[in-house]
Phi, psi and omega in degrees: 000135178288147179275166177064037175278149173289162177304322179293317179296320178296318178295318178298317179298314181298318179296320178295319178298315179297317178301319181292324177291315180297332180296340178282347176271107186285167174301324178297314178301313181299316179298318179297310181295322177303314181296316181293317180297317178298320178297312181293321180295331181297336180287341182084355180267151175299151180219160179196203184298327179300317180288321177299316183300330181283346184248319190266141177301151184305318183296324178284328180303329181297338181259358182294326179300319178293323177299311179297318180299320179297320179290317180290319180295331177306321181297317182280332178283338181231068187297341180271359178255156181296152178294140181267315178237137177248122176286128184239001180161197177207170179204161177293141179292144174272354178286117182300332180289343181275347177052045176081008177306146180282138175239147183288150171248142184230162165235137177280128179278164174304321177295322177296318177299313179299319179300312181292317179297325177294320177296318179298317180296320179295320178296318180297316179296319179296320178296316180296319178295321178297319179293320181294327180283340183283000000 
């Protein structure tokens, strides 16, 4: 990052950096995490990376942080819309490479559930349209 940026230039740079990081989370990853989050949220218990790590393969786990960040950032980027994920605490990571680092625990809000279910429905509709066009 170049030094001496104006606040607007710095914000634009940061937004571009985030977009490039989020681009590494594929549609497949998002579909996988959406399904896992809905499954974990159905228990009514808080969930986070420890629970994701027990379900999702290691290679996909590396992108889960960006997935969660996108849901949490949605709240700050859209302050007039309902919160999608609510942070409710933290716990030590079960990942041995994290050396006990604390990881967030979340609850999926009703708005978050609707958001994820709408994405799932859109993916299903796109698949059906693709099959019909074939």
